[in-house]
PDB file of C-alpha atoms and ligand atoms in Angstrom:
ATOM      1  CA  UNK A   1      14.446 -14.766  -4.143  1.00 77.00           C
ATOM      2  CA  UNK A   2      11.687 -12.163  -3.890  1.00 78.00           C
ATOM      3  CA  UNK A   3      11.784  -9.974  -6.696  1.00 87.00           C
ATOM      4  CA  UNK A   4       8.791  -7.448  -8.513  1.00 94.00           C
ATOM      5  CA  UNK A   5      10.391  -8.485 -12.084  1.00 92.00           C
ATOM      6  CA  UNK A   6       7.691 -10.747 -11.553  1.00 93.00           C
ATOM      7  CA  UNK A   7       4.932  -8.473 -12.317  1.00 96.00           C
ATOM      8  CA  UNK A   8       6.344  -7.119 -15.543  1.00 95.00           C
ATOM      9  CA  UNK A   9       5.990 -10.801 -16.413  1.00 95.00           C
ATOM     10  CA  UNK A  10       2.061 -11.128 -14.881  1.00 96.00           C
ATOM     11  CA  UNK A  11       1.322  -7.953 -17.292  1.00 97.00           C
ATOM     12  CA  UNK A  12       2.853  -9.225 -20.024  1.00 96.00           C
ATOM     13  CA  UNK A  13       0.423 -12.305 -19.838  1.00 97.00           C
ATOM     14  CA  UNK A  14      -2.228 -10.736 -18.841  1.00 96.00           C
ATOM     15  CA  UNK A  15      -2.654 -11.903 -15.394  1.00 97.00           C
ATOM     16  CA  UNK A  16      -3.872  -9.585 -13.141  1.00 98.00           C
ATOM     17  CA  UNK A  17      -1.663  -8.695  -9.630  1.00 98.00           C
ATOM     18  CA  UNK A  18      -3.051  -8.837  -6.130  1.00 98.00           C
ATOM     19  CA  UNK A  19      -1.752  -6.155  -3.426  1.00 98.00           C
ATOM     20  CA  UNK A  20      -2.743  -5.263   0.243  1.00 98.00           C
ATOM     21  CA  UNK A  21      -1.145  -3.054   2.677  1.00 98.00           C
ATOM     22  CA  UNK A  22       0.117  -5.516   6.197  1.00 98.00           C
ATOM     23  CA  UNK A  23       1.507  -3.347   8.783  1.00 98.00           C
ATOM     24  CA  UNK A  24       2.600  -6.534  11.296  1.00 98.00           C
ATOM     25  CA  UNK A  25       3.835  -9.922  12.060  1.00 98.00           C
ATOM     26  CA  UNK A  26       0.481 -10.846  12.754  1.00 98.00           C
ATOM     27  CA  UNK A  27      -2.082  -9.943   9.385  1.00 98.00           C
ATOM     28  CA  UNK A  28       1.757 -10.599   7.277  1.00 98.00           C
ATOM     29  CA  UNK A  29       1.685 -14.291   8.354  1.00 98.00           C
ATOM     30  CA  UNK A  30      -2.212 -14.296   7.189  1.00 98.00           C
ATOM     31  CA  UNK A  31      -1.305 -13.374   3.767  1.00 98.00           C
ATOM     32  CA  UNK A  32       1.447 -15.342   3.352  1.00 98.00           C
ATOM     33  CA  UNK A  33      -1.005 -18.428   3.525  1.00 98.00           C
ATOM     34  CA  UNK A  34      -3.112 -16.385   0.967  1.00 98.00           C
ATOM     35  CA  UNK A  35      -2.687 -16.369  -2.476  1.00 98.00           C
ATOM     36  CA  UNK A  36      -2.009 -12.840  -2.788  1.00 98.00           C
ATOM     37  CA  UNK A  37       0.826 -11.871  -4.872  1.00 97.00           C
ATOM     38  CA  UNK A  38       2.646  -8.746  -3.096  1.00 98.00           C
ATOM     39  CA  UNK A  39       2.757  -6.722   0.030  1.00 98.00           C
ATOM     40  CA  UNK A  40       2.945  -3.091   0.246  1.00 98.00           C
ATOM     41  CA  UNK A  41       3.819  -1.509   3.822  1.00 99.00           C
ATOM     42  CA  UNK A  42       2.461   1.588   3.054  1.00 98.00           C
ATOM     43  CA  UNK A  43       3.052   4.735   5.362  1.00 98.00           C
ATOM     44  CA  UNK A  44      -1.064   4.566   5.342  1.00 98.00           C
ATOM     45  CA  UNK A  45       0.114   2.617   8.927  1.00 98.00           C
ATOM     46  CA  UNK A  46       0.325   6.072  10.525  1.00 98.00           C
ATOM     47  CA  UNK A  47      -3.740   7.140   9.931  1.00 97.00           C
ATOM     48  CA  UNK A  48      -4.412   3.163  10.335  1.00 97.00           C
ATOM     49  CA  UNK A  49      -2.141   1.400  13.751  1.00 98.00           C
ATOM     50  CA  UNK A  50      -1.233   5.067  14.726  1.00 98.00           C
ATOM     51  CA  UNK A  51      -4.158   7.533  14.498  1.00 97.00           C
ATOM     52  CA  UNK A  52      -2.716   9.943  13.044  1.00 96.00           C
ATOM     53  CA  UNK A  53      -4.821  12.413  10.361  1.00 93.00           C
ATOM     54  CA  UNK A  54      -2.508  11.615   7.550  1.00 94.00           C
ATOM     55  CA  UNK A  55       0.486   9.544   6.030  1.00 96.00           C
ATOM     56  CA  UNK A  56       2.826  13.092   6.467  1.00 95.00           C
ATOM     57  CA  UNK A  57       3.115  11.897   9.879  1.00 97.00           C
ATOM     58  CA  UNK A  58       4.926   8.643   8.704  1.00 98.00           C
ATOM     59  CA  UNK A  59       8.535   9.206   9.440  1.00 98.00           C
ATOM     60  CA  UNK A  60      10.906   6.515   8.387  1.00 98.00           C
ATOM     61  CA  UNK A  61      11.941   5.481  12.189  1.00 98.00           C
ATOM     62  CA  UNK A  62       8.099   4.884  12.829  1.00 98.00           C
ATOM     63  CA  UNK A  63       8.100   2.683   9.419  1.00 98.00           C
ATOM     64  CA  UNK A  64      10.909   0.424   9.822  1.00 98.00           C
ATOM     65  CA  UNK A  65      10.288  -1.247  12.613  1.00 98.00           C
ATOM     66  CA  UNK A  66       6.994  -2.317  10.647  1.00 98.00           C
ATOM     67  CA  UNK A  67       8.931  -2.797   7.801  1.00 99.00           C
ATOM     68  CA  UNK A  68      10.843  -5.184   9.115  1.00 98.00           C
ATOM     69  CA  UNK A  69       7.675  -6.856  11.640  1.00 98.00           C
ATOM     70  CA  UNK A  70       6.095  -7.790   8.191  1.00 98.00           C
ATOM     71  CA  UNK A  71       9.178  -8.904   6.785  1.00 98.00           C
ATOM     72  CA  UNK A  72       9.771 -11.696   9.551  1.00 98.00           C
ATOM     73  CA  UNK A  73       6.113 -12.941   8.482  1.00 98.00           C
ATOM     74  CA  UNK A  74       5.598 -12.812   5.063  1.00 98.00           C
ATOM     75  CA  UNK A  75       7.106 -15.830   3.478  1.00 97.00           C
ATOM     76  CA  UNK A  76       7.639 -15.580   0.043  1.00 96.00           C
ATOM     77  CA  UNK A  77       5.635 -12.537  -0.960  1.00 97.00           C
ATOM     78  CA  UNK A  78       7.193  -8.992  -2.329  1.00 97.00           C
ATOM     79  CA  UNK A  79       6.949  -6.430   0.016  1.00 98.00           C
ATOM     80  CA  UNK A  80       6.760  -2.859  -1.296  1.00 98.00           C
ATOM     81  CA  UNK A  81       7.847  -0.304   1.290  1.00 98.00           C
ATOM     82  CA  UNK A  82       6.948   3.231   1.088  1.00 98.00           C
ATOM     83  CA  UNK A  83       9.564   5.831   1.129  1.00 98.00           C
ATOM     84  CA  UNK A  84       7.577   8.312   4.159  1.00 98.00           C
ATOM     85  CA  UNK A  85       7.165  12.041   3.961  1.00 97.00           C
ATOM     86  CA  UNK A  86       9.722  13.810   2.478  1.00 96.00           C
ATOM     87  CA  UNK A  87      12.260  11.664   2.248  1.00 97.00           C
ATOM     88  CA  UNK A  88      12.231  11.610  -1.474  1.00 96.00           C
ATOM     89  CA  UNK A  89      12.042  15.109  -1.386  1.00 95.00           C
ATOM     90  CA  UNK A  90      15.162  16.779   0.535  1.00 90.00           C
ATOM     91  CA  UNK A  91      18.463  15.706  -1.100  1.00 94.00           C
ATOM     92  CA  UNK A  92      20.007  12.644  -2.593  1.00 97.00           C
ATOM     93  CA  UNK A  93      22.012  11.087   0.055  1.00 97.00           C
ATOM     94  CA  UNK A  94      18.867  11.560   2.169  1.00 97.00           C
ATOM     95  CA  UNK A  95      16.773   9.440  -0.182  1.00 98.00           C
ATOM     96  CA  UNK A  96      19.603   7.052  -0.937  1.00 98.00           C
ATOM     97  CA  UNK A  97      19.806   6.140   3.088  1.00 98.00           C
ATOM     98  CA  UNK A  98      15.916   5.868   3.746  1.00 98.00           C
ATOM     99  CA  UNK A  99      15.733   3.532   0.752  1.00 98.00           C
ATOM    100  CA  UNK A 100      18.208   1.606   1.860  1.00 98.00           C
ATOM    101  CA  UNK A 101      16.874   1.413   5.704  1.00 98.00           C
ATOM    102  CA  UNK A 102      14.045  -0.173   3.820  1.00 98.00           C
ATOM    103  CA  UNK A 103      15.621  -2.099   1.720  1.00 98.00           C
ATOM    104  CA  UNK A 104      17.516  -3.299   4.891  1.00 98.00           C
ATOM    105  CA  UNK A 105      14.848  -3.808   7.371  1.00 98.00           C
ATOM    106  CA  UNK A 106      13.048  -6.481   4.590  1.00 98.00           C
ATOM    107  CA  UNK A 107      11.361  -4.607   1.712  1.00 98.00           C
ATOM    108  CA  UNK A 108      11.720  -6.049  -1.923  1.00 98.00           C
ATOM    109  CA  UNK A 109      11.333  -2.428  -3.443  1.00 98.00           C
ATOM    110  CA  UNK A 110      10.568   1.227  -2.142  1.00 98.00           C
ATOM    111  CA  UNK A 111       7.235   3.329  -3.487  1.00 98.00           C
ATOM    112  CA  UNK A 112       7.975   6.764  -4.249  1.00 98.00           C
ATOM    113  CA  UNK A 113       4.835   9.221  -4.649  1.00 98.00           C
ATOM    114  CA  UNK A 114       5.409  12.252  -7.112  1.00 97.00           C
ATOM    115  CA  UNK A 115       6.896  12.324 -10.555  1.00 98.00           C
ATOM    116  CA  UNK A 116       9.151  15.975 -10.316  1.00 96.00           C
ATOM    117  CA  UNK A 117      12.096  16.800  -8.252  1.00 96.00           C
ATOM    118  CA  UNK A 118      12.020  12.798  -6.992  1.00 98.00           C
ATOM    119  CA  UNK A 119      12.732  11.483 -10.658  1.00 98.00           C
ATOM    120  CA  UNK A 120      16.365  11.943 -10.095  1.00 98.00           C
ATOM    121  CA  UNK A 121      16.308  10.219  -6.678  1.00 98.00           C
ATOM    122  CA  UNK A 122      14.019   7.386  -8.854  1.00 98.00           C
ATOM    123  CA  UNK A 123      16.626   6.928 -11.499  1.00 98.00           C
ATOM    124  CA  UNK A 124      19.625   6.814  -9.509  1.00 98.00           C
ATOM    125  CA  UNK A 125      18.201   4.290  -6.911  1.00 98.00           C
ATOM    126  CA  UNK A 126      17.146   2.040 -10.245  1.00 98.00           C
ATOM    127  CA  UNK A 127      20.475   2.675 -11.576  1.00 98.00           C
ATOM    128  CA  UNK A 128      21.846   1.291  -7.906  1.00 98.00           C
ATOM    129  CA  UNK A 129      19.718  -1.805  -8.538  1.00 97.00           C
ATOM    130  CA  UNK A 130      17.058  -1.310  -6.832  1.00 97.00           C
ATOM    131  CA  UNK A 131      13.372  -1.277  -7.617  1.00 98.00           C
ATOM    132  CA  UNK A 132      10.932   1.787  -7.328  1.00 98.00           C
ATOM    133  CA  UNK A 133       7.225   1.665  -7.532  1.00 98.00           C
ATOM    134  CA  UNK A 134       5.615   4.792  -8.693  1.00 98.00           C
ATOM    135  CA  UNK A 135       2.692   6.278  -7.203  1.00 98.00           C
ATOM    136  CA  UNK A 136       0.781   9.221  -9.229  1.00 98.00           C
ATOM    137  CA  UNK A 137      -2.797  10.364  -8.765  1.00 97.00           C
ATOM    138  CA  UNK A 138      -3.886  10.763  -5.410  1.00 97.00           C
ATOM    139  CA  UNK A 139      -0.506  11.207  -3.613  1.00 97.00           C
ATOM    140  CA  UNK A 140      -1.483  11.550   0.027  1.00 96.00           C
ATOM    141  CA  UNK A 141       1.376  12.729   1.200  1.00 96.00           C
ATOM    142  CA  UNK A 142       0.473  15.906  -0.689  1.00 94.00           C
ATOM    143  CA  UNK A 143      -2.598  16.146   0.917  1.00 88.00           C
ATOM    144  CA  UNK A 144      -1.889  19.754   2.509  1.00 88.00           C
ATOM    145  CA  UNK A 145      -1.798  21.041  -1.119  1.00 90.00           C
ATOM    146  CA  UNK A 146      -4.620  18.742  -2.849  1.00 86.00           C
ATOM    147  CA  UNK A 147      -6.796  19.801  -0.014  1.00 82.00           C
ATOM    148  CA  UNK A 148      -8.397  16.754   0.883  1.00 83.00           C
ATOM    149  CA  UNK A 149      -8.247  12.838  -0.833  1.00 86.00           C
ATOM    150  CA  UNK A 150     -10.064  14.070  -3.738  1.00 91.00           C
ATOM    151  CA  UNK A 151     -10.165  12.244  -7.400  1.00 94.00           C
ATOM    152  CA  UNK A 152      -7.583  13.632  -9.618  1.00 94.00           C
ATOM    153  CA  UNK A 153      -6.996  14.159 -13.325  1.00 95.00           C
ATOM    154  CA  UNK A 154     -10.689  14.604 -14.393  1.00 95.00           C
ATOM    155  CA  UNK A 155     -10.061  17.301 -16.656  1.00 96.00           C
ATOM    156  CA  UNK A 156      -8.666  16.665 -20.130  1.00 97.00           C
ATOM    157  CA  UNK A 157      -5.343  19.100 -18.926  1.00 97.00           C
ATOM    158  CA  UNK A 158      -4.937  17.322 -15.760  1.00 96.00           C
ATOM    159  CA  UNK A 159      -5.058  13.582 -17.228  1.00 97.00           C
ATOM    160  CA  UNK A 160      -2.724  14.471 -19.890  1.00 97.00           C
ATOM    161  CA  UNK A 161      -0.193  16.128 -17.292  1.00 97.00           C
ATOM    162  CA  UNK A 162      -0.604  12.657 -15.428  1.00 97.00           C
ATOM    163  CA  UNK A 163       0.027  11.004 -18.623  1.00 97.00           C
ATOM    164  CA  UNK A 164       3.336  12.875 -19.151  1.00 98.00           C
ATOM    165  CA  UNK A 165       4.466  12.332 -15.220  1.00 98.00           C
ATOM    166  CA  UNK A 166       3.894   8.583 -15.509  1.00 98.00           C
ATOM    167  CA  UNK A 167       6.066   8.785 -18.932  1.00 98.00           C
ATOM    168  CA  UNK A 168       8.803  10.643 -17.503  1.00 98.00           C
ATOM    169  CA  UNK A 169       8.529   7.790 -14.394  1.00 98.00           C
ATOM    170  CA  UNK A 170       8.703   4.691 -16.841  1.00 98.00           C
ATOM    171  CA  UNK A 171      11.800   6.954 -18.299  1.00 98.00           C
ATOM    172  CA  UNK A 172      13.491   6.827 -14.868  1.00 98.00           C
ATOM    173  CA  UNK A 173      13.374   3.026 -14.672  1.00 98.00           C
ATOM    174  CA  UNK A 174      10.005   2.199 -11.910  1.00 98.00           C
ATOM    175  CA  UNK A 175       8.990  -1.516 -11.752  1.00 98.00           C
ATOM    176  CA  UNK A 176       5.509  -0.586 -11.311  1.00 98.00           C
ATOM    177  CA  UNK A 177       3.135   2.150 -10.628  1.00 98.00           C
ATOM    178  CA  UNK A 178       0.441   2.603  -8.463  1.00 98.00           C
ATOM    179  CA  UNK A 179      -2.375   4.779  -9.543  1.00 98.00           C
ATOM    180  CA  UNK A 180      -4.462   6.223  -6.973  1.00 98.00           C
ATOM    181  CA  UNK A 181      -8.219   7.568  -7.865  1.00 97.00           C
ATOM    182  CA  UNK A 182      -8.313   8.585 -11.328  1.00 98.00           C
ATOM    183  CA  UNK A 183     -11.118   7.868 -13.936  1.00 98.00           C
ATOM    184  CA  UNK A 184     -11.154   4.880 -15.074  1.00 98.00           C
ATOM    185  CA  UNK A 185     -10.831   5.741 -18.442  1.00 98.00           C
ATOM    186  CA  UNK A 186      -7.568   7.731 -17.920  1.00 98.00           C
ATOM    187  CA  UNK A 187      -5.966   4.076 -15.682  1.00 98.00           C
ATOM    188  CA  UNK A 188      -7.021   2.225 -19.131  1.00 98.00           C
ATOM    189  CA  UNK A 189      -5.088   4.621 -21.195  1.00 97.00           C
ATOM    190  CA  UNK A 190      -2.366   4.725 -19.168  1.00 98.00           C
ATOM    191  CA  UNK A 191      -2.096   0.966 -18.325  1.00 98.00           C
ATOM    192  CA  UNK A 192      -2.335   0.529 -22.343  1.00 98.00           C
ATOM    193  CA  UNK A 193       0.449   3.076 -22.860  1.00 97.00           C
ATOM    194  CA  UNK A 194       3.028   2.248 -19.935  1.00 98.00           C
ATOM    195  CA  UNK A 195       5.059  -1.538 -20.286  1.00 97.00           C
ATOM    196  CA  UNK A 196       5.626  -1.436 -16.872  1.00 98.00           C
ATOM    197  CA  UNK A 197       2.551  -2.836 -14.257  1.00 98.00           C
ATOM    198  CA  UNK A 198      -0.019  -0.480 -13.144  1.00 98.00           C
ATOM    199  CA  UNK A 199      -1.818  -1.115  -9.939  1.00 98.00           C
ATOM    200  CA  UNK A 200      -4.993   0.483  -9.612  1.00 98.00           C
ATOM    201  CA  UNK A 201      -6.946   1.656  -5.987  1.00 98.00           C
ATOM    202  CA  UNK A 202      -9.996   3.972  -7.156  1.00 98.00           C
ATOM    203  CA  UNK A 203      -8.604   3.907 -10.809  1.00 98.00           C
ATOM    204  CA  UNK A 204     -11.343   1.022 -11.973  1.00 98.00           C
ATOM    205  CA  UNK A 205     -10.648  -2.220 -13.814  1.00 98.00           C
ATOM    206  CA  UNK A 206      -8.306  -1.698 -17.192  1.00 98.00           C
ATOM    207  CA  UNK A 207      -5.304  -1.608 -15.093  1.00 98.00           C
ATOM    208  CA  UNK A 208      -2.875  -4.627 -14.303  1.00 98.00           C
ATOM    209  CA  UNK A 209      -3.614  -5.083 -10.330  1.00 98.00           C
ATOM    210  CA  UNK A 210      -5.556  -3.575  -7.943  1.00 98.00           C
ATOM    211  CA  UNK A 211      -4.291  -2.695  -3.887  1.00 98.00           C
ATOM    212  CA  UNK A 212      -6.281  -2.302  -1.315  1.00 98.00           C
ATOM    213  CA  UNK A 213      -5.520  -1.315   2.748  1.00 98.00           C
ATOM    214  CA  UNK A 214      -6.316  -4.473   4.381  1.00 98.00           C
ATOM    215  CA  UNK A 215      -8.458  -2.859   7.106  1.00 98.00           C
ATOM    216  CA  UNK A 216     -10.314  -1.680   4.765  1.00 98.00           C
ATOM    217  CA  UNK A 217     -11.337  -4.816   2.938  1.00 98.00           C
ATOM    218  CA  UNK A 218     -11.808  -6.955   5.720  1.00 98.00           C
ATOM    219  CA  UNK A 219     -14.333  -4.644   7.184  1.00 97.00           C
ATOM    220  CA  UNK A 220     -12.277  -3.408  10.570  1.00 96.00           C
ATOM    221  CA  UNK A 221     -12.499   0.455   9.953  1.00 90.00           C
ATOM    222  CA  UNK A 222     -15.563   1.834  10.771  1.00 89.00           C
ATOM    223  CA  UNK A 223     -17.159   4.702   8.742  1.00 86.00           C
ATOM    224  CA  UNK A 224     -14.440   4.438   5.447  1.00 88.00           C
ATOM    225  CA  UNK A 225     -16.897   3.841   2.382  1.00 91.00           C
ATOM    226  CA  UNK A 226     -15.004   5.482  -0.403  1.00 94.00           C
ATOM    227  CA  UNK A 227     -16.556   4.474  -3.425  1.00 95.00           C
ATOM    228  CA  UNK A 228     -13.962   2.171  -4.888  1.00 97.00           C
ATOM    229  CA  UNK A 229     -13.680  -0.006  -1.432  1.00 97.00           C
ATOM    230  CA  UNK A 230     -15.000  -3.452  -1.378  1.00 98.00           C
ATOM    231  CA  UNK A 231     -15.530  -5.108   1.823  1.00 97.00           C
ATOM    232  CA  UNK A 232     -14.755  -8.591   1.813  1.00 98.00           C
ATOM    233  CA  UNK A 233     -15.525  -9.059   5.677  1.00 98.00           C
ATOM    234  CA  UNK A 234     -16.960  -7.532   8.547  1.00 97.00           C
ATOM    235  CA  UNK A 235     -14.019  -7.981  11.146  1.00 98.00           C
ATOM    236  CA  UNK A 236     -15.326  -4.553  13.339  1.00 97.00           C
ATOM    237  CA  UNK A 237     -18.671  -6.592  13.933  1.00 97.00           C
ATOM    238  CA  UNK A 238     -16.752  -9.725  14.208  1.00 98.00           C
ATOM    239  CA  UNK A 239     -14.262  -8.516  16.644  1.00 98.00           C
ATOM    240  CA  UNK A 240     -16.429  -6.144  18.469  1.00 98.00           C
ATOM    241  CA  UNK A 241     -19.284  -9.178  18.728  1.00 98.00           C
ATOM    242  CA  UNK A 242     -16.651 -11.936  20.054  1.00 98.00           C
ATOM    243  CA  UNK A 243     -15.193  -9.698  22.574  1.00 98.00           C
ATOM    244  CA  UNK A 244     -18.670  -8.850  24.150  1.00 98.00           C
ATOM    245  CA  UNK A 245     -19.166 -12.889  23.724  1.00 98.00           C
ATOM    246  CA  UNK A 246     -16.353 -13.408  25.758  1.00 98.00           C
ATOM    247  CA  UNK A 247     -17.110 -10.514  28.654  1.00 98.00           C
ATOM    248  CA  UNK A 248     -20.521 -12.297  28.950  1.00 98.00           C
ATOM    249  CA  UNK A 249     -19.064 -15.836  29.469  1.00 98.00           C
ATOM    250  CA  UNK A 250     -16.068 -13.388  32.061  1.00 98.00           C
ATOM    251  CA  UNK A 251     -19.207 -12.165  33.868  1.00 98.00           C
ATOM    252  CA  UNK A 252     -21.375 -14.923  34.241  1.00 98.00           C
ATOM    253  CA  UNK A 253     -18.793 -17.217  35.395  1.00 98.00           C
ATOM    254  CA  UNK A 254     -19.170 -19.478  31.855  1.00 98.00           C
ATOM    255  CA  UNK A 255     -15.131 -19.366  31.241  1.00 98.00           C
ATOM    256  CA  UNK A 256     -12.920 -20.885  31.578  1.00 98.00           C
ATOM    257  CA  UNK A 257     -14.886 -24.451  31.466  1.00 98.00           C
ATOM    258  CA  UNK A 258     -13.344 -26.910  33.400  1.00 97.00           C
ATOM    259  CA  UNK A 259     -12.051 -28.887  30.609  1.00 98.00           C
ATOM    260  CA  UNK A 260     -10.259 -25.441  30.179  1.00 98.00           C
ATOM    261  CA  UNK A 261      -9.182 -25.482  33.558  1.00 98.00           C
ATOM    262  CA  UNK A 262      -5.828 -26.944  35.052  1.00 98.00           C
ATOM    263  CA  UNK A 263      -6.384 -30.143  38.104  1.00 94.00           C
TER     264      UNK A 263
HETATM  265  O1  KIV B  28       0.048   3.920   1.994  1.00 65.15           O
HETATM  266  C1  KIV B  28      -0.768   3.239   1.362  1.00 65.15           C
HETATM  267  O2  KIV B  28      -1.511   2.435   1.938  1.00 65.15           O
HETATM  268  C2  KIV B  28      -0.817   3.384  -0.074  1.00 65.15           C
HETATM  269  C3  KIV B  28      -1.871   2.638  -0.822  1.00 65.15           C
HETATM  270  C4  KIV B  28      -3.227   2.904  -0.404  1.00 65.15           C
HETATM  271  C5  KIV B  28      -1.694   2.740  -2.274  1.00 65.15           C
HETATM  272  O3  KIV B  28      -0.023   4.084  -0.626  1.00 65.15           O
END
């Protein structure tokens, strides 16, 4: 049985936890041969499969079928789902049904961004049994009101107000929280401070995992360089390069071969 206990486990022995977003059947089967230790469907599948500008576009009946897409391919890995825009946000039944959608369609655990009005939704789904993932720093969804995907808590005001939010979050029950560009230094205090896992993207090395968008790794989106992405492949040249490849061999009558060719 899949279950994120796992990481409170992996941070208390000090081994560090490997996430990526999969959006599909396709990249989910990929990491299930990979060592990687959890999934996270993140609503970052509307800017990334669907073009839109932002995750607020991510509504839950444009998630689940996703949801449940990487579920039918990803072994034995967690999957993280993320509750979309909103839906932590209006009241509790509301929150209460699109967790369980998720929970339904294949997640292991729902991600919740925000530590204010959604703490009650937080503790009663943990109370319910099932796991939440926080997500503080860079929310996206908030975008509108941050103004842009900016770092956050670099003053000594703001880190400590992300300090208390993460407190009152560990308070409400989460399994795990995901820290989104923040100094470094304030992801080591808090990662020191907080018993449950913290997963780092753009929030440097003292935390207990890092997550990355697996586009973004493997090199397919062109012209994302934030500062804390490493690419691990070049798949846009890749891609781009074999399907010219093929076109050539299309045009100049060099495929199919004959030994790829039916008598
Ligand atoms: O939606 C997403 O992909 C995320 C991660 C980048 C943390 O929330």
């Amino acid at each position: 049985m899949q279950s994120i206990a796992r990481f409170q486990t992996m941070k208390a022995t000090q081994q560090k936890i490997s996430m990526v977003t999969c959006y599909d059947f396709w990249s989910a089967q990929l990491v299930a041969e990979s060592a990687i230790d959890s999934i996270l469907v993140g609503d970052s599948l509307a800017v990334v499969m669907h073009g839109f500008a932002s995750t607020v576009h991510a509504t839950l009946e444009l998630m689940l079928p996703h949801v449940a897409a990487v579920a039918r391919g990803a072994g034995d890995k967690v999957i993280i789902a993320d509750m979309p825009f909103m839906t932590a946000s209006s009241d509790l039944p509301a929150g209460v049904a699109a967790a369980t959608a998720l929970i339904q369609a294949g997640a292991h655990a729902v991600k919740i961004e925000g530590a204010k009005h959604q703490l009650t939704l937080i503790a009663h789904l943990v109370e319910a049994g099932l796991p939440v993932v926080g997500h503080l720093g860079l929310t996206p969804q908030a975008v509108l009101q941050l103004g842009g995907h900016r770092v956050q808590a670099r003053t000594e005001a703001a880190a400590s107000a992300l300090i208390e939010e993460a407190e009152h979050l560990a308070r409400a029950g989460i399994s795990a929280l995901v820290l989104e560009c923040v100094p470094a230094k304030v992801a080591s205090v808090l990662t020191q401070k907080l018993d449950c896992p913290v997963i780092g993207i753009g929030a440097g090395v003292q935390v207990d995992g890092q997550v990355l968008v697996l586009q973004d790794l493997l090199g397919a989106n062109r012209g994302f360089h934030p500062k804390f992405l490493r690419k691990y492949a070049d798949l846009a040249g890749d891609v781009v390069a074999a399907l010219n490849h093929y076109h050539q061999d299309v045009t100049e009558g060099a495929f199919p071969a004959v030994c790829e060719s039916y008598a």
